Amino acid sequence: MVFKKMLSAFGVGGPSVDTVLTNPNTRPGLTLDGQVNLVGGDSEAAIEQVVIGLVTRVEVEGHDTEYAGTMEFHRMVVSGPLQLAPKQQLSIPFQLPVPWETPITDVYGQRLHGMTMGLRTELAVARAVDKSDLDQVAVHPLPVHERILEAFQRLGFRFKHADLERGHIRGVQQTLPFYQEIEFFASPQYASTIREVELTFVTSQRGVEVILECDKRGGFLSAGHDAFGRYQVSHADVDRVDWAQVVDGWLRETTSRYGSLRSQYGPSHGHGHGRGHGMGGMVAGAALGVAGGMVAGEMIEDAFEGDFGGDFGDFGGDE
């Protein structure tokens, strides 16, 4: 009987599930509202539980390998055990809190090239789990995220790509097992010192920790390397400052302080990501006694492949 039930859970004649979101658009710290609609099959079914979860694509690094996998990072049980009669229709409403650290997938109505996000519904019937229902979700930036992204645009930076890296940034309070990197090509006014910038937001109810990784160009008798900066901003700062001026200051401070710190503390070694170095090697700014937390990275030269051109205004990037 158990075997027949398992077949029924996945095959013709079993119960079906369809999740409908009231609105697939949300922001970190808000909610996703909707309902799970169940329809009974040919026979009565004992539903053990109904679970919804947020899933996304995460880059994972191993020993000399890198691959992408789908990861569920937040889940909620919307129903415990229930009996579903043949052909019975049942709707279960839910309100799923969206974690503050949830990565941004859409800016100005454009999907960030490289980002995916979905809400998966699991139906457990007689020790069998059906994870077939997946609904696309769009996570939009909070106001402070928008101001900082706009500042990069005003300063002439062009969006390149976004992805999620598995791991934790040293010295940063993270609740999720990954962090987002939003990559930009340097604007002409910074091109003499910076090739690219990677921007990470680690968001909480209080504010946002902003981590910058600048890929610095090599100079006369010096190799290129990476410079790191960490800055804390409050949600209340949204309309209080000139964000282009603030971001410009962050970039100049990050790139100018790097050299002396590196010579004092040596290169960092930690979780690498993508280019053989990483923010995992960051040292807490407080330990260095430096406001903003400038940190050493590794001395490397990057070779970027392919043409990722495109206008920053199109956050979708060029495929």
Tab-separated table of C-alpha atoms in Angstrom, residues 13-318:
chain	number	residue	atom	x	y	z
A	13	GLY	CA	-4.390	10.255	-9.906
A	14	GLY	CA	-2.531	11.763	-6.959
A	15	PRO	CA	-3.179	15.104	-5.256
A	16	SER	CA	-1.937	18.243	-7.013
A	17	VAL	CA	-0.585	21.505	-5.646
A	18	ASP	CA	-0.558	24.997	-7.139
A	19	THR	CA	0.809	28.023	-5.269
A	20	VAL	CA	-0.443	31.459	-6.221
A	21	LEU	CA	1.394	34.578	-5.040
A	22	THR	CA	-0.716	37.671	-4.422
A	23	ASN	CA	2.258	39.665	-5.700
A	24	PRO	CA	5.601	38.074	-6.742
A	25	ASN	CA	7.397	41.391	-6.062
A	26	THR	CA	8.843	42.039	-2.614
A	27	ARG	CA	11.763	43.613	-0.741
A	28	PRO	CA	14.093	42.432	2.016
A	29	GLY	CA	12.320	42.619	5.366
A	30	LEU	CA	8.831	42.500	3.838
A	31	THR	CA	6.640	39.455	3.125
A	32	LEU	CA	5.430	37.266	0.283
A	33	ASP	CA	1.694	36.634	0.520
A	34	GLY	CA	-0.281	33.988	-1.286
A	35	GLN	CA	-2.105	30.714	-1.001
A	36	VAL	CA	-1.363	27.067	-1.627
A	37	ASN	CA	-4.209	25.431	-3.556
A	38	LEU	CA	-4.565	21.678	-3.125
A	39	VAL	CA	-6.781	19.426	-5.215
A	40	GLY	CA	-7.457	15.863	-4.148
A	41	GLY	CA	-6.704	12.963	-6.456
A	42	ASP	CA	-8.643	9.794	-7.234
A	43	SER	CA	-8.445	8.561	-3.661
A	44	GLU	CA	-8.175	10.036	-0.183
A	45	ALA	CA	-4.662	11.275	0.614
A	46	ALA	CA	-2.989	11.791	3.979
A	47	ILE	CA	-0.963	14.997	3.586
A	48	GLU	CA	1.828	15.041	6.171
A	49	GLN	CA	2.787	18.668	5.670
A	50	VAL	CA	2.887	21.514	3.175
A	51	VAL	CA	6.093	23.598	3.138
A	52	ILE	CA	7.125	26.661	1.146
A	53	GLY	CA	10.733	27.788	0.737
A	54	LEU	CA	12.793	30.441	-1.042
A	55	VAL	CA	15.388	28.993	-3.405
A	56	THR	CA	18.135	30.634	-5.426
A	57	ARG	CA	21.261	29.851	-7.441
A	58	VAL	CA	24.530	29.965	-5.503
A	59	GLU	CA	28.143	29.694	-6.669
A	60	VAL	CA	30.072	27.104	-4.670
A	61	GLU	CA	33.838	26.713	-4.628
A	62	GLY	CA	35.673	23.506	-3.843
A	63	HIS	CA	39.256	22.467	-4.349
A	64	ASP	CA	40.154	24.014	-7.706
A	65	THR	CA	36.542	23.731	-8.859
A	66	GLU	CA	33.586	26.057	-9.023
A	67	TYR	CA	29.999	25.146	-9.709
A	68	ALA	CA	26.521	26.567	-9.248
A	69	GLY	CA	23.777	24.848	-7.290
A	70	THR	CA	20.225	25.572	-6.225
A	71	MET	CA	19.934	26.311	-2.517
A	72	GLU	CA	16.878	26.704	-0.320
A	73	PHE	CA	17.719	29.375	2.261
A	74	HIS	CA	14.411	30.088	4.008
A	75	ARG	CA	11.399	27.824	4.622
A	76	MET	CA	8.097	27.781	6.456
A	77	VAL	CA	5.523	25.077	7.177
A	78	VAL	CA	2.109	26.328	6.044
A	79	SER	CA	0.143	23.242	7.056
A	80	GLY	CA	0.597	20.207	9.264
A	81	PRO	CA	-1.129	16.836	8.732
A	82	LEU	CA	-4.482	16.868	6.939
A	83	GLN	CA	-6.740	14.495	5.046
A	84	LEU	CA	-7.550	15.410	1.467
A	85	ALA	CA	-10.665	13.716	0.114
A	86	PRO	CA	-10.954	12.696	-3.560
A	87	LYS	CA	-11.285	15.804	-5.745
A	88	GLN	CA	-11.460	18.037	-2.638
A	89	GLN	CA	-10.251	21.602	-3.183
A	90	LEU	CA	-8.471	23.303	-0.313
A	91	SER	CA	-6.741	26.702	-0.155
A	92	ILE	CA	-4.160	27.476	2.551
A	93	PRO	CA	-3.216	31.179	2.888
A	94	PHE	CA	0.329	32.128	3.942
A	95	GLN	CA	2.492	35.139	4.701
A	96	LEU	CA	6.188	34.356	4.350
A	97	PRO	CA	8.631	36.843	5.954
A	98	VAL	CA	11.458	37.696	3.541
A	99	PRO	CA	14.838	37.700	5.368
A	100	TRP	CA	16.628	41.068	5.540
A	101	GLU	CA	19.687	39.552	3.822
A	102	THR	CA	17.711	38.217	0.852
A	103	PRO	CA	19.653	39.154	-2.303
A	104	ILE	CA	18.302	41.703	-4.757
A	105	THR	CA	17.128	40.248	-8.070
A	106	ASP	CA	15.502	43.230	-9.815
A	107	VAL	CA	16.399	46.918	-10.127
A	108	TYR	CA	14.123	49.423	-11.907
A	109	GLY	CA	12.027	46.553	-13.243
A	110	GLN	CA	15.056	44.832	-14.823
A	111	ARG	CA	16.270	41.426	-13.717
A	112	LEU	CA	19.910	41.594	-12.583
A	113	HIS	CA	21.866	39.462	-15.026
A	114	GLY	CA	22.937	36.339	-13.133
A	115	MET	CA	20.209	36.323	-10.468
A	116	THR	CA	17.407	33.789	-9.979
A	117	MET	CA	14.873	33.471	-7.163
A	118	GLY	CA	11.838	31.284	-6.686
A	119	LEU	CA	9.301	30.086	-4.144
A	120	ARG	CA	9.142	26.295	-4.001
A	121	THR	CA	6.197	24.380	-2.586
A	122	GLU	CA	6.676	20.909	-1.107
A	123	LEU	CA	3.838	18.473	-0.597
A	124	ALA	CA	4.693	15.502	1.631
A	125	VAL	CA	2.424	12.479	1.167
A	126	ALA	CA	3.180	9.143	2.837
A	127	ARG	CA	6.943	9.678	3.102
A	128	ALA	CA	7.137	10.936	-0.474
A	129	VAL	CA	7.907	14.599	-1.166
A	130	ASP	CA	6.810	16.395	-4.314
A	131	LYS	CA	8.799	19.619	-4.952
A	132	SER	CA	7.428	20.284	-8.399
A	133	ASP	CA	5.761	23.665	-7.868
A	134	LEU	CA	8.143	26.618	-8.289
A	135	ASP	CA	7.075	30.245	-8.667
A	136	GLN	CA	9.379	33.066	-9.732
A	137	VAL	CA	9.938	35.834	-7.183
A	138	ALA	CA	11.364	39.335	-7.728
A	139	VAL	CA	13.234	40.961	-4.825
A	140	HIS	CA	13.561	44.723	-5.249
A	141	PRO	CA	16.074	46.940	-3.398
A	142	LEU	CA	15.282	48.863	-0.249
A	143	PRO	CA	15.577	52.679	-0.526
A	144	VAL	CA	19.145	52.754	0.827
A	145	HIS	CA	20.185	50.046	-1.682
A	146	GLU	CA	18.617	52.104	-4.478
A	147	ARG	CA	20.483	55.266	-3.477
A	148	ILE	CA	23.839	53.477	-3.461
A	149	LEU	CA	23.178	51.757	-6.806
A	150	GLU	CA	22.082	55.106	-8.265
A	151	ALA	CA	25.294	56.657	-6.968
A	152	PHE	CA	27.394	54.123	-8.891
A	153	GLN	CA	25.372	54.962	-11.998
A	154	ARG	CA	25.851	58.713	-11.475
A	155	LEU	CA	29.576	58.145	-11.079
A	156	GLY	CA	29.627	56.414	-14.461
A	157	PHE	CA	30.004	52.768	-13.406
A	158	ARG	CA	28.453	50.139	-15.696
A	159	PHE	CA	26.747	47.027	-14.364
A	160	LYS	CA	28.436	43.786	-15.362
A	161	HIS	CA	26.996	40.824	-13.478
A	162	ALA	CA	25.585	39.666	-10.143
A	163	ASP	CA	25.884	36.348	-8.362
A	164	LEU	CA	25.759	34.699	-4.965
A	165	GLU	CA	28.877	33.244	-3.372
A	166	ARG	CA	28.568	30.554	-0.732
A	167	GLY	CA	30.410	31.431	2.472
A	168	HIS	CA	30.721	34.161	5.068
A	169	ILE	CA	32.606	37.435	5.005
A	170	ARG	CA	34.958	37.542	7.955
A	171	GLY	CA	33.931	39.992	10.653
A	172	VAL	CA	30.447	40.542	9.203
A	173	GLN	CA	27.296	39.312	10.947
A	174	GLN	CA	25.520	37.135	8.378
A	175	THR	CA	22.414	35.017	8.845
A	176	LEU	CA	22.381	33.446	5.365
A	177	PRO	CA	25.033	30.995	4.104
A	178	PHE	CA	25.930	33.169	1.093
A	179	TYR	CA	26.474	36.793	0.084
A	180	GLN	CA	25.640	38.692	-3.090
A	181	GLU	CA	28.244	40.349	-5.297
A	182	ILE	CA	27.087	43.043	-7.723
A	183	GLU	CA	29.900	43.701	-10.192
A	184	PHE	CA	30.582	46.942	-12.065
A	185	PHE	CA	33.054	48.067	-14.690
A	186	ALA	CA	34.944	51.144	-13.496
A	187	SER	CA	33.886	54.488	-14.922
A	188	PRO	CA	36.410	56.567	-16.928
A	189	GLN	CA	37.237	58.843	-13.972
A	190	TYR	CA	38.395	55.818	-11.938
A	191	ALA	CA	39.802	53.767	-14.817
A	192	SER	CA	43.408	54.743	-14.114
A	193	THR	CA	43.286	53.032	-10.699
A	194	ILE	CA	40.366	50.557	-10.756
A	195	ARG	CA	39.343	47.880	-13.256
A	196	GLU	CA	36.168	46.693	-11.563
A	197	VAL	CA	34.254	46.990	-8.299
A	198	GLU	CA	32.246	44.304	-6.518
A	199	LEU	CA	29.536	45.596	-4.198
A	200	THR	CA	28.001	43.528	-1.381
A	201	PHE	CA	25.083	44.503	0.842
A	202	VAL	CA	24.615	42.706	4.165
A	203	THR	CA	21.289	44.075	5.338
A	204	SER	CA	19.632	44.021	8.747
A	205	GLN	CA	16.672	45.730	10.361
A	206	ARG	CA	19.013	48.498	11.567
A	207	GLY	CA	20.834	49.243	8.342
A	208	VAL	CA	23.219	47.941	5.710
A	209	GLU	CA	26.844	46.912	5.886
A	210	VAL	CA	28.391	47.829	2.533
A	211	ILE	CA	31.463	45.870	1.442
A	212	LEU	CA	33.486	47.057	-1.543
A	213	GLU	CA	36.116	45.031	-3.359
A	214	CYS	CA	38.106	47.123	-5.840
A	215	ASP	CA	40.204	45.373	-8.451
A	216	LYS	CA	43.117	47.809	-8.640
A	217	ARG	CA	45.239	48.240	-11.713
A	218	GLY	CA	48.939	47.622	-11.494
A	219	GLY	CA	51.258	50.602	-11.724
A	220	PHE	CA	54.915	51.137	-12.540
A	221	LEU	CA	56.842	48.252	-10.875
A	222	SER	CA	53.699	47.067	-9.064
A	223	ALA	CA	51.210	44.294	-9.770
A	224	GLY	CA	47.457	44.705	-9.684
A	225	HIS	CA	45.674	43.656	-6.512
A	226	ASP	CA	42.392	43.909	-4.628
A	227	ALA	CA	41.417	46.509	-2.050
A	228	PHE	CA	38.578	46.099	0.435
A	229	GLY	CA	36.415	48.555	2.311
A	230	ARG	CA	33.574	48.123	4.805
A	231	TYR	CA	31.028	50.813	5.642
A	232	GLN	CA	27.920	50.889	7.816
A	233	VAL	CA	24.871	52.915	6.813
A	234	SER	CA	21.473	53.320	8.438
A	235	HIS	CA	18.110	53.022	6.723
A	236	ALA	CA	17.433	56.487	8.154
A	237	ASP	CA	20.330	57.940	6.102
A	238	VAL	CA	18.415	57.502	2.836
A	239	ASP	CA	17.607	61.169	2.200
A	240	ARG	CA	20.221	62.757	4.453
A	241	VAL	CA	23.348	62.547	2.321
A	242	ASP	CA	24.661	63.001	-1.212
A	243	TRP	CA	25.192	59.350	-2.041
A	244	ALA	CA	27.402	59.960	-5.087
A	245	GLN	CA	29.735	61.964	-2.844
A	246	VAL	CA	29.627	59.259	-0.171
A	247	VAL	CA	30.371	56.418	-2.610
A	248	ASP	CA	33.151	58.432	-4.237
A	249	GLY	CA	34.684	58.903	-0.793
A	250	TRP	CA	34.417	55.177	-0.065
A	251	LEU	CA	36.161	54.301	-3.328
A	252	ARG	CA	38.979	56.788	-2.824
A	253	GLU	CA	39.513	55.744	0.782
A	254	THR	CA	39.436	52.034	-0.052
A	255	THR	CA	41.957	52.271	-2.877
A	256	SER	CA	44.334	54.731	-1.182
A	257	ARG	CA	44.647	52.965	2.170
A	258	TYR	CA	45.179	49.504	0.815
A	259	GLY	CA	48.914	49.684	0.124
A	260	SER	CA	50.060	50.661	3.607
A	261	LEU	CA	47.759	48.166	5.292
A	262	ARG	CA	48.931	45.339	3.130
A	263	SER	CA	52.581	46.023	3.805
A	264	GLN	CA	51.846	46.036	7.530
A	265	TYR	CA	49.606	43.000	7.770
A	266	GLY	CA	50.524	40.967	4.722
A	267	PRO	CA	48.128	39.341	2.265
A	268	SER	CA	44.981	37.766	3.592
A	269	HIS	CA	44.106	34.159	3.065
A	270	GLY	CA	40.599	32.888	3.352
A	271	HIS	CA	37.636	31.718	1.357
A	272	GLY	CA	38.375	32.390	-2.285
A	273	HIS	CA	35.714	33.161	-4.841
A	274	GLY	CA	35.889	33.199	-8.593
A	275	ARG	CA	39.275	34.802	-9.099
A	276	GLY	CA	41.422	33.038	-6.524
A	277	HIS	CA	40.993	35.579	-3.747
A	278	GLY	CA	38.143	36.567	-1.527
A	279	MET	CA	36.407	38.719	0.978
A	280	GLY	CA	36.605	35.696	3.233
A	281	GLY	CA	40.156	36.869	3.896
A	282	MET	CA	38.916	40.144	5.321
A	283	VAL	CA	40.091	41.273	8.729
A	284	ALA	CA	37.700	43.164	10.975
A	285	GLY	CA	38.290	46.904	10.657
A	286	ALA	CA	38.195	47.346	14.420
A	287	ALA	CA	41.210	45.067	14.788
A	288	LEU	CA	43.183	47.346	12.511
A	289	GLY	CA	41.961	50.487	14.213
A	290	VAL	CA	40.863	51.871	10.877
A	291	ALA	CA	37.481	53.512	10.443
A	292	GLY	CA	35.503	51.781	7.749
A	293	GLY	CA	37.562	48.616	7.964
A	294	MET	CA	40.033	48.671	5.099
A	295	VAL	CA	41.402	45.217	4.645
A	296	ALA	CA	44.148	43.463	2.762
A	297	GLY	CA	43.538	41.115	-0.140
A	298	GLU	CA	45.879	38.995	-2.242
A	299	MET	CA	48.423	40.243	-4.753
A	300	ILE	CA	47.089	38.936	-8.029
A	301	GLU	CA	46.501	40.092	-11.543
A	302	ASP	CA	43.113	39.351	-13.046
A	303	ALA	CA	42.436	38.442	-16.623
A	304	PHE	CA	38.809	39.039	-17.519
A	305	GLU	CA	37.386	36.986	-20.323
A	306	GLY	CA	34.630	37.894	-22.739
A	307	ASP	CA	32.877	41.127	-23.547
A	308	PHE	CA	30.316	42.010	-20.889
A	309	GLY	CA	29.629	45.484	-22.239
A	310	GLY	CA	26.307	47.173	-21.841
A	311	ASP	CA	24.769	50.229	-20.348
A	312	PHE	CA	24.451	50.413	-16.562
A	313	GLY	CA	20.924	51.716	-16.979
A	314	ASP	CA	19.981	48.258	-18.255
A	315	PHE	CA	20.574	46.237	-15.135
A	316	GLY	CA	19.814	43.122	-17.127
A	317	GLY	CA	23.282	43.404	-18.670
A	318	ASP	CA	24.264	41.898	-21.971
